[in-house]
PDB file of C-alpha atoms and ligand atoms in Angstrom:
ATOM      1  CA  UNK A   1     222.696 117.653 120.473  1.00 66.00           C
ATOM      2  CA  UNK A   2     223.258 118.961 124.002  1.00 87.00           C
ATOM      3  CA  UNK A   3     220.786 117.832 126.541  1.00 93.00           C
ATOM      4  CA  UNK A   4     219.495 120.263 128.971  1.00 95.00           C
ATOM      5  CA  UNK A   5     217.225 118.395 131.059  1.00 97.00           C
ATOM      6  CA  UNK A   6     214.068 116.071 131.110  1.00 98.00           C
ATOM      7  CA  UNK A   7     210.568 116.965 130.992  1.00 98.00           C
ATOM      8  CA  UNK A   8     208.886 116.625 134.394  1.00 97.00           C
ATOM      9  CA  UNK A   9     205.919 114.833 132.737  1.00 97.00           C
ATOM     10  CA  UNK A  10     208.002 112.333 131.314  1.00 98.00           C
ATOM     11  CA  UNK A  11     209.763 111.662 134.707  1.00 98.00           C
ATOM     12  CA  UNK A  12     206.360 111.203 136.460  1.00 97.00           C
ATOM     13  CA  UNK A  13     205.452 108.595 133.617  1.00 97.00           C
ATOM     14  CA  UNK A  14     208.806 106.812 134.253  1.00 97.00           C
ATOM     15  CA  UNK A  15     208.140 106.486 137.882  1.00 98.00           C
ATOM     16  CA  UNK A  16     204.458 105.272 137.279  1.00 97.00           C
ATOM     17  CA  UNK A  17     205.873 102.642 134.714  1.00 94.00           C
ATOM     18  CA  UNK A  18     208.234 101.410 137.431  1.00 95.00           C
ATOM     19  CA  UNK A  19     205.344 101.109 140.070  1.00 96.00           C
ATOM     20  CA  UNK A  20     203.110  99.358 137.432  1.00 94.00           C
ATOM     21  CA  UNK A  21     205.759  96.929 136.431  1.00 91.00           C
ATOM     22  CA  UNK A  22     207.076  96.008 139.958  1.00 94.00           C
ATOM     23  CA  UNK A  23     208.238  93.528 140.815  1.00 92.00           C
ATOM     24  CA  UNK A  24     209.539  93.346 137.284  1.00 89.00           C
ATOM     25  CA  UNK A  25     211.668  95.667 135.339  1.00 89.00           C
ATOM     26  CA  UNK A  26     210.715  97.923 132.643  1.00 88.00           C
ATOM     27  CA  UNK A  27     213.269  99.128 129.957  1.00 88.00           C
ATOM     28  CA  UNK A  28     212.673 102.326 127.811  1.00 90.00           C
ATOM     29  CA  UNK A  29     214.630 104.305 125.265  1.00 89.00           C
ATOM     30  CA  UNK A  30     214.525 107.908 125.620  1.00 93.00           C
ATOM     31  CA  UNK A  31     214.507 110.619 123.026  1.00 92.00           C
ATOM     32  CA  UNK A  32     215.242 114.182 122.985  1.00 94.00           C
ATOM     33  CA  UNK A  33     213.569 116.972 121.074  1.00 93.00           C
ATOM     34  CA  UNK A  34     215.417 120.379 121.104  1.00 93.00           C
ATOM     35  CA  UNK A  35     217.843 119.298 123.683  1.00 94.00           C
ATOM     36  CA  UNK A  36     214.876 118.275 126.274  1.00 96.00           C
ATOM     37  CA  UNK A  37     214.234 114.500 126.810  1.00 97.00           C
ATOM     38  CA  UNK A  38     210.635 114.140 126.394  1.00 96.00           C
ATOM     39  CA  UNK A  39     209.648 110.900 124.567  1.00 94.00           C
ATOM     40  CA  UNK A  40     209.951 107.274 125.520  1.00 92.00           C
ATOM     41  CA  UNK A  41     209.861 104.137 123.336  1.00 85.00           C
ATOM     42  CA  UNK A  42     209.077 101.128 125.270  1.00 79.00           C
ATOM     43  CA  UNK A  43     211.340  98.173 124.255  1.00 69.00           C
ATOM     44  CA  UNK A  44     209.232  94.961 123.104  1.00 62.00           C
ATOM     45  CA  UNK A  45     209.301  92.007 125.411  1.00 55.00           C
ATOM     46  CA  UNK A  46     208.626  91.125 129.123  1.00 47.00           C
ATOM     47  CA  UNK A  47     211.256  91.053 131.499  1.00 52.00           C
ATOM     48  CA  UNK A  48     210.779  88.979 134.532  1.00 50.00           C
ATOM     49  CA  UNK A  49     213.110  89.643 137.613  1.00 54.00           C
ATOM     50  CA  UNK A  50     216.794  90.121 137.579  1.00 53.00           C
ATOM     51  CA  UNK A  51     218.752  92.946 135.829  1.00 53.00           C
ATOM     52  CA  UNK A  52     218.230  92.447 132.160  1.00 53.00           C
ATOM     53  CA  UNK A  53     218.605  95.568 130.471  1.00 51.00           C
ATOM     54  CA  UNK A  54     221.462  94.507 128.422  1.00 50.00           C
ATOM     55  CA  UNK A  55     219.499  91.694 126.726  1.00 52.00           C
ATOM     56  CA  UNK A  56     217.342  94.032 124.959  1.00 57.00           C
ATOM     57  CA  UNK A  57     220.133  95.422 123.051  1.00 53.00           C
ATOM     58  CA  UNK A  58     219.532  93.599 119.832  1.00 55.00           C
ATOM     59  CA  UNK A  59     216.012  95.205 119.768  1.00 58.00           C
ATOM     60  CA  UNK A  60     216.993  98.580 119.615  1.00 61.00           C
ATOM     61  CA  UNK A  61     216.078 100.878 116.986  1.00 62.00           C
ATOM     62  CA  UNK A  62     218.600 103.296 115.303  1.00 63.00           C
ATOM     63  CA  UNK A  63     217.826 106.719 116.177  1.00 67.00           C
ATOM     64  CA  UNK A  64     219.644 110.089 115.984  1.00 73.00           C
ATOM     65  CA  UNK A  65     217.407 111.555 118.676  1.00 85.00           C
ATOM     66  CA  UNK A  66     217.983 108.702 121.146  1.00 88.00           C
ATOM     67  CA  UNK A  67     219.178 110.474 124.288  1.00 93.00           C
ATOM     68  CA  UNK A  68     219.648 107.358 126.469  1.00 93.00           C
ATOM     69  CA  UNK A  69     217.482 105.012 128.443  1.00 92.00           C
ATOM     70  CA  UNK A  70     215.451 104.444 131.514  1.00 94.00           C
ATOM     71  CA  UNK A  71     214.931 101.148 133.275  1.00 93.00           C
ATOM     72  CA  UNK A  72     213.869 100.372 136.880  1.00 93.00           C
ATOM     73  CA  UNK A  73     215.480  98.560 139.802  1.00 94.00           C
ATOM     74  CA  UNK A  74     212.662  96.807 141.684  1.00 94.00           C
ATOM     75  CA  UNK A  75     215.293  96.087 144.472  1.00 95.00           C
ATOM     76  CA  UNK A  76     215.484  99.724 145.204  1.00 96.00           C
ATOM     77  CA  UNK A  77     219.367 100.105 144.535  1.00 96.00           C
ATOM     78  CA  UNK A  78     219.588 103.165 142.445  1.00 97.00           C
ATOM     79  CA  UNK A  79     223.096 102.369 140.938  1.00 95.00           C
ATOM     80  CA  UNK A  80     224.047 100.875 137.792  1.00 95.00           C
ATOM     81  CA  UNK A  81     224.848  97.124 137.701  1.00 92.00           C
ATOM     82  CA  UNK A  82     227.686  95.735 135.713  1.00 90.00           C
ATOM     83  CA  UNK A  83     225.439  94.808 133.111  1.00 87.00           C
ATOM     84  CA  UNK A  84     224.107  98.327 132.881  1.00 90.00           C
ATOM     85  CA  UNK A  85     227.305  99.840 132.456  1.00 91.00           C
ATOM     86  CA  UNK A  86     227.792  97.492 129.407  1.00 86.00           C
ATOM     87  CA  UNK A  87     224.562  98.509 128.096  1.00 84.00           C
ATOM     88  CA  UNK A  88     224.650 102.261 128.547  1.00 90.00           C
ATOM     89  CA  UNK A  89     227.309 103.265 125.792  1.00 87.00           C
ATOM     90  CA  UNK A  90     225.279 101.427 123.197  1.00 83.00           C
ATOM     91  CA  UNK A  91     222.162 103.591 123.791  1.00 84.00           C
ATOM     92  CA  UNK A  92     222.926 107.042 124.260  1.00 88.00           C
ATOM     93  CA  UNK A  93     224.293 109.449 126.785  1.00 93.00           C
ATOM     94  CA  UNK A  94     222.041 109.727 129.606  1.00 96.00           C
ATOM     95  CA  UNK A  95     220.647 106.774 131.641  1.00 96.00           C
ATOM     96  CA  UNK A  96     218.071 107.052 134.508  1.00 97.00           C
ATOM     97  CA  UNK A  97     217.494 104.380 136.921  1.00 97.00           C
ATOM     98  CA  UNK A  98     214.321 104.415 138.653  1.00 96.00           C
ATOM     99  CA  UNK A  99     213.881 102.500 142.123  1.00 97.00           C
ATOM    100  CA  UNK A 100     211.413 101.016 144.457  1.00 97.00           C
ATOM    101  CA  UNK A 101     209.282 102.639 145.982  1.00 98.00           C
ATOM    102  CA  UNK A 102     209.044 104.939 142.741  1.00 98.00           C
ATOM    103  CA  UNK A 103     208.592 108.217 144.753  1.00 97.00           C
ATOM    104  CA  UNK A 104     209.504 111.386 142.941  1.00 95.00           C
ATOM    105  CA  UNK A 105     212.950 111.394 144.557  1.00 96.00           C
ATOM    106  CA  UNK A 106     213.492 107.851 143.649  1.00 98.00           C
ATOM    107  CA  UNK A 107     215.666 108.134 140.450  1.00 98.00           C
ATOM    108  CA  UNK A 108     219.021 109.012 139.423  1.00 98.00           C
ATOM    109  CA  UNK A 109     220.674 109.876 136.361  1.00 98.00           C
ATOM    110  CA  UNK A 110     223.994 108.466 134.999  1.00 98.00           C
ATOM    111  CA  UNK A 111     226.268 109.124 132.044  1.00 96.00           C
ATOM    112  CA  UNK A 112     227.222 106.202 129.732  1.00 94.00           C
ATOM    113  CA  UNK A 113     230.161 105.550 131.706  1.00 95.00           C
ATOM    114  CA  UNK A 114     228.358 104.928 134.847  1.00 96.00           C
ATOM    115  CA  UNK A 115     229.116 108.128 136.596  1.00 97.00           C
ATOM    116  CA  UNK A 116     226.199 110.240 138.343  1.00 98.00           C
ATOM    117  CA  UNK A 117     224.905 113.157 136.254  1.00 97.00           C
ATOM    118  CA  UNK A 118     222.801 115.881 137.426  1.00 96.00           C
ATOM    119  CA  UNK A 119     219.834 115.973 135.094  1.00 97.00           C
ATOM    120  CA  UNK A 120     217.609 119.069 135.365  1.00 97.00           C
ATOM    121  CA  UNK A 121     213.755 118.555 135.465  1.00 98.00           C
ATOM    122  CA  UNK A 122     212.064 120.857 133.219  1.00 97.00           C
ATOM    123  CA  UNK A 123     208.490 121.651 134.081  1.00 94.00           C
TER     124      UNK A 123
HETATM  125 ZN1   ZN B   1     219.882  98.088 136.072  1.00 91.40          ZN
END
């Protein structure tokens, strides 16, 4: 499935999740429908501090509509960590990092190999 973009509502929700979880991280899986990322699944468990997205790999459901993941960086550095780059290829093609202070522009999308990707926001 070719991913055409992410639903604006979902992006706003992800930014809210980042804000509400701060100073902790959240991690969610993203699902597409008809090529648009529009659903999320929160992974179980509380993550406190650090950059621990990769620890949650074992809890991931197997899902053909899995488009990627989203997680927050409370330190505001919107760039994949080494742990992220290991985690990304296991959980879909597109990965959003949401960073402090969680404004509308405080996110970026990366491909599974950690390179920036221009993800379209669809209203
Ligand atoms: Zn990270």
